[in-house]
Amino acid sequence: MASFSRTDTSVLGRWWWTVDRLTLSALLALIGFGYVMMLAASPAVAERIGATSRHLFFARQVIYLALAAAVMVGVSLLSPKSVRRLALLGCGGALVLTAATLLIGVEIKGARRWLPVPGLSLQPSEFLKPCFAVVAAWLIAESKTPGSRLPGTMLALGLYVFIAIILKSQPDIGMLLVITAVVFAQLFIAGLNLVLVGGAGLLGIAAAGMAYLMFPHVQSRVQRFLDPTSGDNYQVNVALEAFGYGGLFGRGPGEGRLKNVLPDAHADFVFAVAGEEFGMVVCLLILALFLFIVVRGLLRLLGEADLFVVLASAGLLTQFGLQAFVNMASSLHLIPTKGMTLPLVSYGGSSVIAIALGMGMLLALTRRRGPRGAEADA
């Protein structure tokens, strides 16, 4: 880490003494784990699918993670006002591109979530996720401002419904679950009536029931979770074996064997590869990093007077923590399997850079600002 004098008034100097350096360090540590896990898991996957180079995925992920680190640090330099503007532009662009997937998207495993881009597949809904969290926070906060006539809460809910319709049509129920959790967490923090909170909970249960009835893949995953003998649980079973073989300290870097037969070893089940090669101790360390980032972020909000900052940061932390929980819990068969990456650790360009964008926004919003809001308006 660089070192700056407290009297340094440059952009980087002010950033260094106001940004949460502990959270930044934890995020960079996760990026470091991402490099290690891609070096451990990706060659076996590349060889299994017949890629021209055994290190194809690793080479790509080196670029993705380096770009992610640059995006995260760059966005963390912004003021809350600039973060809001970036989120508005990003939300609009990502919304258009997400809708475009229904018309020109690439279909993979029965879902249209990706746009064909030379050299890669772009999943615009990944970028919609953090941008929507910030935009919804701004709308809700505006509706709570004395004298404001903007029906911000209703606009946020309307935007949520529109996004939900698009995600249902792809379909991407996992992404819809995350965005739903974000908006209701923000409404709850903003002071949603407890009766409405109960109603929202019942609505969520009803929506989950409808998803179970409407989407065969959701029904299949739930049934296989409740009754492992009712269908193909190959990946989950292999993942559980990997954790068992890894034990407390693991087999050692590069010594894992089950990654050779685990189809998504570099992506959705990278946590299982970590379990086999590095053991439960390292898995608990990864878990502790995610927990630290979420708890530390929430603690930074204590005493924060700006409702927009509180709601936006809470929304970003909700999606970050929930995505990590879903990935790790799926690998351990604690919940029905869901194809969701482990933030900054799993392979994936769109996911890694979008997570970095969201965490950069979080670092920018939680920077310590002066009593007159000098940083906020910079």
PDB file of N, CA, C and O in Angstrom, residues 153-186:
ATOM      1  N   THR A 153     -40.261   6.569  -3.874  1.00  0.00           N
ATOM      2  CA  THR A 153     -40.465   5.164  -3.499  1.00  0.00           C
ATOM      3  C   THR A 153     -41.274   4.431  -4.557  1.00  0.00           C
ATOM      4  O   THR A 153     -40.947   3.293  -4.925  1.00  0.00           O
ATOM      5  N   MET A 154     -42.310   5.083  -5.064  1.00  0.00           N
ATOM      6  CA  MET A 154     -43.129   4.449  -6.101  1.00  0.00           C
ATOM      7  C   MET A 154     -42.331   4.275  -7.394  1.00  0.00           C
ATOM      8  O   MET A 154     -42.478   3.263  -8.091  1.00  0.00           O
ATOM      9  N   LEU A 155     -41.479   5.258  -7.710  1.00  0.00           N
ATOM     10  CA  LEU A 155     -40.644   5.122  -8.909  1.00  0.00           C
ATOM     11  C   LEU A 155     -39.645   3.976  -8.750  1.00  0.00           C
ATOM     12  O   LEU A 155     -39.406   3.222  -9.700  1.00  0.00           O
ATOM     13  N   ALA A 156     -39.080   3.839  -7.542  1.00  0.00           N
ATOM     14  CA  ALA A 156     -38.144   2.741  -7.289  1.00  0.00           C
ATOM     15  C   ALA A 156     -38.841   1.396  -7.428  1.00  0.00           C
ATOM     16  O   ALA A 156     -38.290   0.452  -8.023  1.00  0.00           O
ATOM     17  N   LEU A 157     -40.058   1.300  -6.899  1.00  0.00           N
ATOM     18  CA  LEU A 157     -40.809   0.049  -7.012  1.00  0.00           C
ATOM     19  C   LEU A 157     -41.202  -0.227  -8.460  1.00  0.00           C
ATOM     20  O   LEU A 157     -41.190  -1.375  -8.917  1.00  0.00           O
ATOM     21  N   GLY A 158     -41.559   0.833  -9.195  1.00  0.00           N
ATOM     22  CA  GLY A 158     -41.893   0.657 -10.613  1.00  0.00           C
ATOM     23  C   GLY A 158     -40.704   0.170 -11.412  1.00  0.00           C
ATOM     24  O   GLY A 158     -40.830  -0.718 -12.272  1.00  0.00           O
ATOM     25  N   LEU A 159     -39.517   0.755 -11.131  1.00  0.00           N
ATOM     26  CA  LEU A 159     -38.297   0.306 -11.802  1.00  0.00           C
ATOM     27  C   LEU A 159     -37.990  -1.143 -11.447  1.00  0.00           C
ATOM     28  O   LEU A 159     -37.600  -1.940 -12.315  1.00  0.00           O
ATOM     29  N   TYR A 160     -38.193  -1.499 -10.175  1.00  0.00           N
ATOM     30  CA  TYR A 160     -37.972  -2.881  -9.733  1.00  0.00           C
ATOM     31  C   TYR A 160     -38.886  -3.848 -10.479  1.00  0.00           C
ATOM     32  O   TYR A 160     -38.435  -4.903 -10.940  1.00  0.00           O
ATOM     33  N   VAL A 161     -40.171  -3.493 -10.610  1.00  0.00           N
ATOM     34  CA  VAL A 161     -41.121  -4.370 -11.304  1.00  0.00           C
ATOM     35  C   VAL A 161     -40.713  -4.559 -12.762  1.00  0.00           C
ATOM     36  O   VAL A 161     -40.758  -5.684 -13.297  1.00  0.00           O
ATOM     37  N   PHE A 162     -40.283  -3.474 -13.411  1.00  0.00           N
ATOM     38  CA  PHE A 162     -39.859  -3.561 -14.812  1.00  0.00           C
ATOM     39  C   PHE A 162     -38.649  -4.485 -14.956  1.00  0.00           C
ATOM     40  O   PHE A 162     -38.598  -5.340 -15.848  1.00  0.00           O
ATOM     41  N   ILE A 163     -37.678  -4.325 -14.072  1.00  0.00           N
ATOM     42  CA  ILE A 163     -36.502  -5.190 -14.086  1.00  0.00           C
ATOM     43  C   ILE A 163     -36.889  -6.636 -13.810  1.00  0.00           C
ATOM     44  O   ILE A 163     -36.372  -7.577 -14.441  1.00  0.00           O
ATOM     45  N   ALA A 164     -37.808  -6.825 -12.847  1.00  0.00           N
ATOM     46  CA  ALA A 164     -38.239  -8.180 -12.487  1.00  0.00           C
ATOM     47  C   ALA A 164     -38.877  -8.890 -13.679  1.00  0.00           C
ATOM     48  O   ALA A 164     -38.659 -10.092 -13.887  1.00  0.00           O
ATOM     49  N   ILE A 165     -39.644  -8.160 -14.469  1.00  0.00           N
ATOM     50  CA  ILE A 165     -40.293  -8.754 -15.648  1.00  0.00           C
ATOM     51  C   ILE A 165     -39.238  -9.214 -16.659  1.00  0.00           C
ATOM     52  O   ILE A 165     -39.331 -10.312 -17.229  1.00  0.00           O
ATOM     53  N   ILE A 166     -38.204  -8.377 -16.865  1.00  0.00           N
ATOM     54  CA  ILE A 166     -37.144  -8.746 -17.808  1.00  0.00           C
ATOM     55  C   ILE A 166     -36.378  -9.968 -17.316  1.00  0.00           C
ATOM     56  O   ILE A 166     -36.118 -10.913 -18.074  1.00  0.00           O
ATOM     57  N   LEU A 167     -36.010  -9.970 -16.023  1.00  0.00           N
ATOM     58  CA  LEU A 167     -35.243 -11.086 -15.479  1.00  0.00           C
ATOM     59  C   LEU A 167     -36.055 -12.378 -15.490  1.00  0.00           C
ATOM     60  O   LEU A 167     -35.511 -13.462 -15.719  1.00  0.00           O
ATOM     61  N   LYS A 168     -37.348 -12.277 -15.244  1.00  0.00           N
ATOM     62  CA  LYS A 168     -38.218 -13.465 -15.290  1.00  0.00           C
ATOM     63  C   LYS A 168     -38.280 -14.015 -16.713  1.00  0.00           C
ATOM     64  O   LYS A 168     -38.353 -15.235 -16.920  1.00  0.00           O
ATOM     65  N   SER A 169     -38.211 -13.118 -17.702  1.00  0.00           N
ATOM     66  CA  SER A 169     -38.336 -13.548 -19.097  1.00  0.00           C
ATOM     67  C   SER A 169     -37.058 -14.208 -19.602  1.00  0.00           C
ATOM     68  O   SER A 169     -37.098 -14.967 -20.570  1.00  0.00           O
ATOM     69  N   GLN A 170     -35.913 -13.938 -18.967  1.00  0.00           N
ATOM     70  CA  GLN A 170     -34.658 -14.509 -19.488  1.00  0.00           C
ATOM     71  C   GLN A 170     -34.600 -16.030 -19.408  1.00  0.00           C
ATOM     72  O   GLN A 170     -34.118 -16.634 -20.388  1.00  0.00           O
ATOM     73  N   PRO A 171     -34.899 -16.788 -18.375  1.00  0.00           N
ATOM     74  CA  PRO A 171     -35.162 -16.345 -16.998  1.00  0.00           C
ATOM     75  C   PRO A 171     -33.866 -16.349 -16.179  1.00  0.00           C
ATOM     76  O   PRO A 171     -32.932 -17.109 -16.453  1.00  0.00           O
ATOM     77  N   ASP A 172     -33.835 -15.485 -15.135  1.00  0.00           N
ATOM     78  CA  ASP A 172     -32.711 -15.450 -14.196  1.00  0.00           C
ATOM     79  C   ASP A 172     -33.294 -15.225 -12.803  1.00  0.00           C
ATOM     80  O   ASP A 172     -33.308 -14.104 -12.294  1.00  0.00           O
ATOM     81  N   ILE A 173     -33.772 -16.302 -12.208  1.00  0.00           N
ATOM     82  CA  ILE A 173     -34.455 -16.213 -10.916  1.00  0.00           C
ATOM     83  C   ILE A 173     -33.474 -15.845  -9.806  1.00  0.00           C
ATOM     84  O   ILE A 173     -33.822 -15.134  -8.864  1.00  0.00           O
ATOM     85  N   GLY A 174     -32.227 -16.290  -9.910  1.00  0.00           N
ATOM     86  CA  GLY A 174     -31.230 -15.953  -8.901  1.00  0.00           C
ATOM     87  C   GLY A 174     -30.970 -14.461  -8.842  1.00  0.00           C
ATOM     88  O   GLY A 174     -30.914 -13.862  -7.761  1.00  0.00           O
ATOM     89  N   MET A 175     -30.786 -13.839 -10.004  1.00  0.00           N
ATOM     90  CA  MET A 175     -30.569 -12.390 -10.062  1.00  0.00           C
ATOM     91  C   MET A 175     -31.785 -11.650  -9.538  1.00  0.00           C
ATOM     92  O   MET A 175     -31.664 -10.644  -8.827  1.00  0.00           O
ATOM     93  N   LEU A 176     -32.973 -12.145  -9.880  1.00  0.00           N
ATOM     94  CA  LEU A 176     -34.207 -11.535  -9.397  1.00  0.00           C
ATOM     95  C   LEU A 176     -34.294 -11.621  -7.874  1.00  0.00           C
ATOM     96  O   LEU A 176     -34.723 -10.666  -7.210  1.00  0.00           O
ATOM     97  N   LEU A 177     -33.865 -12.740  -7.315  1.00  0.00           N
ATOM     98  CA  LEU A 177     -33.856 -12.905  -5.862  1.00  0.00           C
ATOM     99  C   LEU A 177     -32.961 -11.862  -5.208  1.00  0.00           C
ATOM    100  O   LEU A 177     -33.340 -11.230  -4.204  1.00  0.00           O
ATOM    101  N   VAL A 178     -31.774 -11.643  -5.765  1.00  0.00           N
ATOM    102  CA  VAL A 178     -30.832 -10.686  -5.189  1.00  0.00           C
ATOM    103  C   VAL A 178     -31.390  -9.264  -5.251  1.00  0.00           C
ATOM    104  O   VAL A 178     -31.350  -8.515  -4.263  1.00  0.00           O
ATOM    105  N   ILE A 179     -31.919  -8.865  -6.406  1.00  0.00           N
ATOM    106  CA  ILE A 179     -32.447  -7.517  -6.560  1.00  0.00           C
ATOM    107  C   ILE A 179     -33.662  -7.306  -5.662  1.00  0.00           C
ATOM    108  O   ILE A 179     -33.854  -6.221  -5.092  1.00  0.00           O
ATOM    109  N   THR A 180     -34.478  -8.346  -5.502  1.00  0.00           N
ATOM    110  CA  THR A 180     -35.628  -8.255  -4.596  1.00  0.00           C
ATOM    111  C   THR A 180     -35.162  -8.037  -3.162  1.00  0.00           C
ATOM    112  O   THR A 180     -35.713  -7.190  -2.433  1.00  0.00           O
ATOM    113  N   ALA A 181     -34.151  -8.787  -2.737  1.00  0.00           N
ATOM    114  CA  ALA A 181     -33.617  -8.634  -1.381  1.00  0.00           C
ATOM    115  C   ALA A 181     -33.077  -7.222  -1.177  1.00  0.00           C
ATOM    116  O   ALA A 181     -33.258  -6.624  -0.098  1.00  0.00           O
ATOM    117  N   VAL A 182     -32.426  -6.672  -2.187  1.00  0.00           N
ATOM    118  CA  VAL A 182     -31.850  -5.326  -2.082  1.00  0.00           C
ATOM    119  C   VAL A 182     -32.931  -4.281  -1.873  1.00  0.00           C
ATOM    120  O   VAL A 182     -32.859  -3.461  -0.949  1.00  0.00           O
ATOM    121  N   VAL A 183     -33.959  -4.300  -2.716  1.00  0.00           N
ATOM    122  CA  VAL A 183     -34.964  -3.242  -2.645  1.00  0.00           C
ATOM    123  C   VAL A 183     -35.768  -3.317  -1.355  1.00  0.00           C
ATOM    124  O   VAL A 183     -36.096  -2.284  -0.741  1.00  0.00           O
ATOM    125  N   PHE A 184     -36.068  -4.512  -0.885  1.00  0.00           N
ATOM    126  CA  PHE A 184     -36.843  -4.610   0.355  1.00  0.00           C
ATOM    127  C   PHE A 184     -35.979  -4.313   1.581  1.00  0.00           C
ATOM    128  O   PHE A 184     -36.485  -3.784   2.577  1.00  0.00           O
ATOM    129  N   ALA A 185     -34.689  -4.596   1.513  1.00  0.00           N
ATOM    130  CA  ALA A 185     -33.793  -4.191   2.595  1.00  0.00           C
ATOM    131  C   ALA A 185     -33.733  -2.672   2.682  1.00  0.00           C
ATOM    132  O   ALA A 185     -33.768  -2.088   3.787  1.00  0.00           O
ATOM    133  N   GLN A 186     -33.679  -2.013   1.539  1.00  0.00           N
ATOM    134  CA  GLN A 186     -33.636  -0.557   1.528  1.00  0.00           C
ATOM    135  C   GLN A 186     -34.953   0.042   2.024  1.00  0.00           C
ATOM    136  O   GLN A 186     -34.946   1.017   2.796  1.00  0.00           O
TER     137      GLN A 186
END
